[in-house]
């Protein structure tokens, strides 16, 4: 019952209480400050087995994708600090790996053979950012970036599937890391990605349309004021002194217009602030396959990693000096 153990650990870390009732059934007391996550409930009855859930229809069945589990994972991710997490994988295996690898590498011509298969640890660094636009007012939002430490690539698939990860805070496996990891390099890459996301949102076409609308409104308003004042200044029989007063007023109107236009530009194009809130490293068991691909007498080697969280592969092209290090 790994899922029940995980839920119990999370609830107790939140300051709640879990009371076992019978096999795969328990009562849970949720702290008041988290009630909003559970439709303002502070008392829940949870079941972790399908048959138990059927026998106790008043309970909420907890499984992957269920409402209660999704809310608990949201609380965990929003309140994380810098930490290590070790994923639990019930069964790390892949049926008919050559067929699945061939399907994954369908764009690589040639004959594929598997030289070696073994268990390794994958590592993902997760950086939580607070992004703010600072202008006449401050607008903030959170952004999470996942980086695969084995390839130093942004990993949107893991971000999307993160709620499928059950974990412990202590190491569960003795599998090796297949490559040297560089967290600093990953942090730099993640920060660059966070800034790109911030710039994309800052340059949102919908916002540009609002900016143009406000600019047009201000320019039209002051154009009418200037036109009216110029008509007054050009009246026949107007003294030179009065005419100069109107000209001075036109300059004042133009300065006020430019000031408001600048304020509008600042409002829509404020400075971006990107600050790190927390970081997590997930260690996840993977299957590593060293494969050879022969095509027209040429051979290249790759290392493919099967990720049980995303149910897919990612790869590393290896040089000759790395052959045999897998």
Short mmCIF file of C-alpha atoms in Angstrom, two decimals:
data_model
loop_
_atom_site.label_atom_id
_atom_site.label_comp_id
_atom_site.label_asym_id
_atom_site.label_seq_id
_atom_site.Cartn_x
_atom_site.Cartn_y
_atom_site.Cartn_z
CA UNK A 1 0.00 0.00 0.00
CA UNK A 2 2.62 2.53 -1.08
CA UNK A 3 -0.02 5.08 -2.03
CA UNK A 4 -1.62 4.93 1.42
CA UNK A 5 1.80 5.33 3.02
CA UNK A 6 2.50 8.37 0.84
CA UNK A 7 -0.85 10.02 1.62
CA UNK A 8 -0.35 9.38 5.35
CA UNK A 9 3.09 10.97 5.25
CA UNK A 10 1.85 14.05 3.39
CA UNK A 11 -1.15 14.59 5.70
CA UNK A 12 1.02 14.26 8.80
CA UNK A 13 3.59 16.72 7.35
CA UNK A 14 0.68 19.15 6.86
CA UNK A 15 -0.12 18.82 10.56
CA UNK A 16 -3.13 16.56 10.02
CA UNK A 17 -4.04 13.22 11.57
CA UNK A 18 -4.60 9.85 9.89
CA UNK A 19 -6.59 7.22 11.82
CA UNK A 20 -6.59 3.70 10.29
CA UNK A 21 -10.06 2.09 10.45
CA UNK A 22 -9.40 -1.21 8.71
CA UNK A 23 -7.48 -2.53 5.73
CA UNK A 24 -7.13 0.23 3.09
CA UNK A 25 -9.58 2.51 4.92
CA UNK A 26 -8.78 5.46 7.17
CA UNK A 27 -10.20 8.66 8.59
CA UNK A 28 -8.27 11.88 8.00
CA UNK A 29 -8.37 15.18 9.86
CA UNK A 30 -7.22 18.07 7.68
CA UNK A 31 -5.85 21.29 9.28
CA UNK A 32 -8.27 24.20 8.90
CA UNK A 33 -5.83 26.23 6.76
CA UNK A 34 -5.95 23.53 4.06
CA UNK A 35 -9.73 23.04 4.09
CA UNK A 36 -10.12 25.13 0.93
CA UNK A 37 -8.28 22.45 -1.03
CA UNK A 38 -10.93 19.89 -0.07
CA UNK A 39 -14.18 21.79 -0.66
CA UNK A 40 -13.91 23.30 2.85
CA UNK A 41 -13.90 19.88 4.49
CA UNK A 42 -11.64 19.10 7.43
CA UNK A 43 -12.74 15.48 7.91
CA UNK A 44 -12.35 12.87 5.18
CA UNK A 45 -12.73 9.13 4.94
CA UNK A 46 -10.35 7.66 2.40
CA UNK A 47 -10.17 4.21 0.83
CA UNK A 48 -7.17 2.84 -1.05
CA UNK A 49 -8.65 -0.36 -2.48
CA UNK A 50 -11.39 -0.60 -5.09
CA UNK A 51 -13.36 -3.29 -3.27
CA UNK A 52 -13.03 -1.45 0.04
CA UNK A 53 -14.28 1.71 -1.68
CA UNK A 54 -17.33 -0.17 -2.98
CA UNK A 55 -18.06 -1.52 0.51
CA UNK A 56 -17.74 2.02 1.94
CA UNK A 57 -19.49 4.27 -0.59
CA UNK A 58 -19.23 7.28 1.74
CA UNK A 59 -15.44 7.11 1.46
CA UNK A 60 -13.37 8.76 -1.27
CA UNK A 61 -11.34 6.31 -3.33
CA UNK A 62 -7.74 7.51 -3.62
CA UNK A 63 -5.88 6.47 -6.76
CA UNK A 64 -3.79 8.16 -9.45
CA UNK A 65 -5.73 11.08 -10.86
CA UNK A 66 -8.29 11.15 -8.04
CA UNK A 67 -9.37 14.50 -6.62
CA UNK A 68 -7.91 14.00 -3.13
CA UNK A 69 -4.53 12.87 -4.43
CA UNK A 70 -4.36 15.78 -6.90
CA UNK A 71 -5.06 18.25 -4.08
CA UNK A 72 -2.46 16.71 -1.78
CA UNK A 73 0.16 16.86 -4.53
CA UNK A 74 -0.74 20.50 -5.21
CA UNK A 75 -0.14 21.30 -1.52
CA UNK A 76 3.17 19.43 -1.59
CA UNK A 77 4.43 21.26 -4.67
CA UNK A 78 3.32 24.70 -3.50
CA UNK A 79 4.94 24.33 -0.09
CA UNK A 80 8.17 22.66 -1.13
CA UNK A 81 11.59 23.75 0.05
CA UNK A 82 15.02 22.75 -1.22
CA UNK A 83 15.04 18.99 -0.80
CA UNK A 84 15.72 15.58 -2.30
CA UNK A 85 12.96 13.17 -3.22
CA UNK A 86 13.36 9.50 -4.10
CA UNK A 87 10.64 8.10 -6.32
CA UNK A 88 8.99 4.74 -5.61
CA UNK A 89 8.46 2.53 -8.65
CA UNK A 90 6.55 -0.68 -7.99
CA UNK A 91 7.79 -2.58 -11.04
CA UNK A 92 10.64 -1.34 -13.18
CA UNK A 93 10.44 -3.40 -16.33
CA UNK A 94 9.68 -3.15 -20.03
CA UNK A 95 8.12 -5.92 -22.06
CA UNK A 96 9.58 -6.56 -25.53
CA UNK A 97 12.10 -3.69 -25.27
CA UNK A 98 13.59 -4.18 -28.76
CA UNK A 99 10.17 -3.66 -30.37
CA UNK A 100 9.50 -0.53 -28.34
CA UNK A 101 12.99 0.85 -28.98
CA UNK A 102 12.58 0.20 -32.71
CA UNK A 103 9.27 2.10 -32.65
CA UNK A 104 10.92 4.99 -30.78
CA UNK A 105 13.80 5.07 -33.29
CA UNK A 106 11.62 4.65 -36.37
CA UNK A 107 13.30 7.63 -38.05
CA UNK A 108 16.77 6.06 -37.63
CA UNK A 109 17.43 3.71 -40.57
CA UNK A 110 19.36 0.53 -39.90
CA UNK A 111 19.40 -2.60 -37.80
CA UNK A 112 19.08 -2.04 -34.07
CA UNK A 113 20.50 -4.41 -31.46
CA UNK A 114 20.50 -4.10 -27.67
CA UNK A 115 24.00 -4.55 -26.24
CA UNK A 116 23.14 -4.09 -22.59
CA UNK A 117 20.24 -3.32 -20.26
CA UNK A 118 20.47 -2.27 -16.64
CA UNK A 119 18.87 -0.21 -13.89
CA UNK A 120 20.15 3.32 -13.26
CA UNK A 121 18.96 6.43 -11.47
CA UNK A 122 17.65 9.40 -13.39
CA UNK A 123 17.71 12.84 -11.80
CA UNK A 124 15.49 15.86 -12.42
CA UNK A 125 16.01 19.29 -10.91
CA UNK A 126 12.81 21.23 -10.33
CA UNK A 127 13.05 25.00 -9.87
CA UNK A 128 10.08 27.02 -8.64
CA UNK A 129 10.21 30.68 -9.68
CA UNK A 130 8.27 33.74 -8.67
CA UNK A 131 7.95 36.04 -11.70
CA UNK A 132 6.83 39.64 -11.33
CA UNK A 133 6.11 42.52 -13.70
CA UNK A 134 6.92 45.81 -11.99
CA UNK A 135 5.38 48.96 -13.45
CA UNK A 136 2.87 51.31 -11.83
CA UNK A 137 1.71 48.15 -10.06
CA UNK A 138 3.21 44.72 -9.42
CA UNK A 139 1.80 41.57 -11.01
CA UNK A 140 3.12 38.18 -9.91
CA UNK A 141 2.76 34.55 -10.95
CA UNK A 142 4.56 31.27 -10.25
CA UNK A 143 6.38 29.17 -12.84
CA UNK A 144 7.95 25.73 -12.39
CA UNK A 145 10.76 24.46 -14.64
CA UNK A 146 11.95 20.84 -14.79
CA UNK A 147 15.44 20.02 -16.07
CA UNK A 148 16.65 16.50 -16.88
CA UNK A 149 20.08 16.36 -15.21
CA UNK A 150 21.19 13.46 -17.42
CA UNK A 151 20.80 15.52 -20.59
CA UNK A 152 20.56 19.09 -19.20
CA UNK A 153 17.38 19.61 -21.23
CA UNK A 154 14.09 21.20 -20.20
CA UNK A 155 11.56 18.46 -19.46
CA UNK A 156 7.95 19.59 -20.01
CA UNK A 157 6.75 15.96 -20.01
CA UNK A 158 7.93 15.44 -16.42
CA UNK A 159 6.32 18.70 -15.36
CA UNK A 160 3.07 17.50 -16.87
CA UNK A 161 3.26 14.02 -15.29
CA UNK A 162 4.67 15.04 -11.89
CA UNK A 163 1.52 14.06 -10.01
CA UNK A 164 2.25 10.44 -10.84
CA UNK A 165 5.43 10.48 -8.73
CA UNK A 166 5.21 8.84 -5.33
CA UNK A 167 8.35 9.44 -3.29
CA UNK A 168 10.21 9.04 -0.01
CA UNK A 169 12.76 11.36 1.60
CA UNK A 170 15.33 8.59 2.04
CA UNK A 171 17.14 6.67 -0.75
CA UNK A 172 15.24 3.58 -1.89
CA UNK A 173 17.59 2.13 -4.52
CA UNK A 174 21.32 1.62 -4.90
CA UNK A 175 21.32 2.15 -8.67
CA UNK A 176 24.14 4.33 -10.06
CA UNK A 177 23.82 7.71 -11.75
CA UNK A 178 24.99 7.03 -15.32
CA UNK A 179 26.51 10.48 -15.89
CA UNK A 180 27.98 13.33 -13.87
CA UNK A 181 25.31 15.94 -13.18
CA UNK A 182 25.75 19.69 -13.00
CA UNK A 183 23.01 21.36 -10.97
CA UNK A 184 24.48 24.84 -11.48
CA UNK A 185 24.29 24.44 -15.25
CA UNK A 186 20.73 23.15 -14.90
CA UNK A 187 19.80 26.16 -12.77
CA UNK A 188 21.18 28.54 -15.40
CA UNK A 189 19.17 26.75 -18.10
CA UNK A 190 16.00 26.79 -15.99
CA UNK A 191 16.38 30.50 -15.21
CA UNK A 192 16.82 31.26 -18.91
CA UNK A 193 13.64 29.28 -19.61
CA UNK A 194 11.74 31.14 -16.87
CA UNK A 195 12.80 34.47 -18.37
CA UNK A 196 11.69 33.36 -21.84
CA UNK A 197 8.29 32.40 -20.43
CA UNK A 198 8.04 35.76 -18.70
CA UNK A 199 8.92 37.61 -21.92
CA UNK A 200 6.34 35.62 -23.88
CA UNK A 201 3.62 36.55 -21.42
CA UNK A 202 4.83 40.14 -21.35
CA UNK A 203 4.54 40.25 -25.16
CA UNK A 204 1.09 38.69 -25.21
CA UNK A 205 -0.76 39.94 -28.35
CA UNK A 206 -3.91 40.49 -26.27
CA UNK A 207 -1.97 42.85 -24.04
CA UNK A 208 -0.54 44.68 -27.08
CA UNK A 209 -4.10 45.25 -28.30
CA UNK A 210 -5.05 46.77 -24.94
CA UNK A 211 -1.95 48.97 -25.03
CA UNK A 212 -2.81 50.24 -28.53
CA UNK A 213 -6.39 50.94 -27.42
CA UNK A 214 -5.21 53.02 -24.44
CA UNK A 215 -2.60 54.86 -26.54
CA UNK A 216 -5.20 55.71 -29.19
CA UNK A 217 -7.61 56.93 -26.52
CA UNK A 218 -5.01 59.26 -24.97
CA UNK A 219 -3.75 60.57 -28.31
CA UNK A 220 -7.28 61.27 -29.58
CA UNK A 221 -8.23 63.04 -26.36
CA UNK A 222 -5.21 65.35 -26.39
CA UNK A 223 -5.45 65.91 -30.15
CA UNK A 224 -8.93 67.35 -29.57
CA UNK A 225 -7.64 69.56 -26.74
CA UNK A 226 -4.79 70.85 -28.90
CA UNK A 227 -7.08 71.46 -31.87
CA UNK A 228 -9.52 73.40 -29.71
CA UNK A 229 -6.74 75.47 -28.14
CA UNK A 230 -5.19 76.24 -31.53
CA UNK A 231 -8.59 77.49 -32.76
CA UNK A 232 -8.74 79.84 -29.80
CA UNK A 233 -5.20 81.06 -30.48
CA UNK A 234 -6.01 81.84 -34.14
CA UNK A 235 -9.11 83.97 -33.51
CA UNK A 236 -9.16 87.34 -35.26
CA UNK A 237 -8.51 90.36 -33.13
CA UNK A 238 -6.77 88.36 -30.39
CA UNK A 239 -4.02 90.27 -28.59
CA UNK A 240 -0.45 89.02 -28.86
CA UNK A 241 -0.35 88.45 -25.12
CA UNK A 242 -3.47 86.28 -25.25
CA UNK A 243 -2.18 84.39 -28.24
CA UNK A 244 1.06 83.59 -26.39
CA UNK A 245 -0.98 82.31 -23.44
CA UNK A 246 -2.78 79.86 -25.73
CA UNK A 247 0.51 78.74 -27.31
CA UNK A 248 1.96 78.13 -23.85
CA UNK A 249 -1.15 76.14 -22.97
CA UNK A 250 -0.64 73.99 -26.09
CA UNK A 251 2.88 73.17 -24.89
CA UNK A 252 1.50 72.22 -21.48
CA UNK A 253 -1.15 69.99 -23.11
CA UNK A 254 1.53 68.26 -25.23
CA UNK A 255 3.73 67.66 -22.17
CA UNK A 256 0.79 66.19 -20.25
CA UNK A 257 -0.02 63.95 -23.23
CA UNK A 258 3.57 62.67 -23.43
CA UNK A 259 3.59 62.04 -19.67
CA UNK A 260 0.44 59.94 -19.82
CA UNK A 261 1.68 58.01 -22.86
CA UNK A 262 4.89 57.17 -21.00
CA UNK A 263 2.91 56.03 -17.95
CA UNK A 264 0.82 53.75 -20.17
CA UNK A 265 3.97 52.31 -21.78
CA UNK A 266 5.45 51.66 -18.32
CA UNK A 267 2.24 49.97 -17.21
CA UNK A 268 2.28 47.48 -20.09
CA UNK A 269 6.05 47.11 -20.45
CA UNK A 270 7.33 47.06 -16.90
CA UNK A 271 10.50 45.42 -15.67
CA UNK A 272 10.59 41.66 -15.21
CA UNK A 273 11.79 40.16 -11.93
CA UNK A 274 12.59 36.43 -11.82
CA UNK A 275 13.31 35.05 -8.34
CA UNK A 276 13.89 31.47 -7.26
CA UNK A 277 11.54 30.24 -4.52
CA UNK A 278 12.71 26.68 -4.02
CA UNK A 279 14.40 23.73 -5.66
CA UNK A 280 13.86 19.99 -5.57
CA UNK A 281 15.83 17.08 -7.03
CA UNK A 282 13.91 13.93 -7.88
CA UNK A 283 15.80 10.66 -8.21
CA UNK A 284 13.82 8.20 -10.36
CA UNK A 285 14.78 4.63 -11.32
CA UNK A 286 15.19 4.17 -15.07
CA UNK A 287 15.99 1.37 -17.47
CA UNK A 288 19.12 2.11 -19.51
CA UNK A 289 19.66 0.39 -22.86
CA UNK A 290 22.93 0.58 -24.78
CA UNK A 291 22.08 0.01 -28.43
CA UNK A 292 23.95 -0.29 -31.70
CA UNK A 293 22.52 0.95 -34.98
CA UNK A 294 24.07 -0.48 -38.17
CA UNK A 295 23.30 1.18 -41.50
CA UNK A 296 25.21 0.57 -44.74
CA UNK A 297 28.30 -0.61 -42.92
CA UNK A 298 28.37 2.29 -40.46
CA UNK A 299 27.64 1.85 -36.77
CA UNK A 300 26.63 4.34 -34.13
CA UNK A 301 25.92 3.79 -30.45
CA UNK A 302 23.27 5.36 -28.27
CA UNK A 303 22.10 5.06 -24.71
CA UNK A 304 18.32 5.08 -24.35
CA UNK A 305 16.66 5.63 -20.98
CA UNK A 306 13.15 4.35 -20.35
CA UNK A 307 11.28 6.62 -17.92
CA UNK A 308 8.48 4.80 -16.03
CA UNK A 309 6.83 8.12 -15.13
CA UNK A 310 6.32 9.37 -18.70
CA UNK A 311 6.24 5.84 -20.18
CA UNK A 312 8.68 6.97 -22.84
CA UNK A 313 12.36 7.11 -23.85
CA UNK A 314 14.97 9.81 -23.96
CA UNK A 315 18.47 9.33 -25.30
CA UNK A 316 22.15 10.09 -25.14
CA UNK A 317 24.49 9.71 -28.09
CA UNK A 318 27.75 8.30 -26.73
CA UNK A 319 31.25 8.80 -28.06
CA UNK A 320 33.74 5.94 -28.48
CA UNK A 321 35.60 6.85 -25.27
CA UNK A 322 32.38 6.33 -23.32
CA UNK A 323 31.63 2.90 -24.77
CA UNK A 324 31.64 0.35 -21.98
CA UNK A 325 30.95 2.92 -19.25
CA UNK A 326 27.21 2.18 -19.19
#
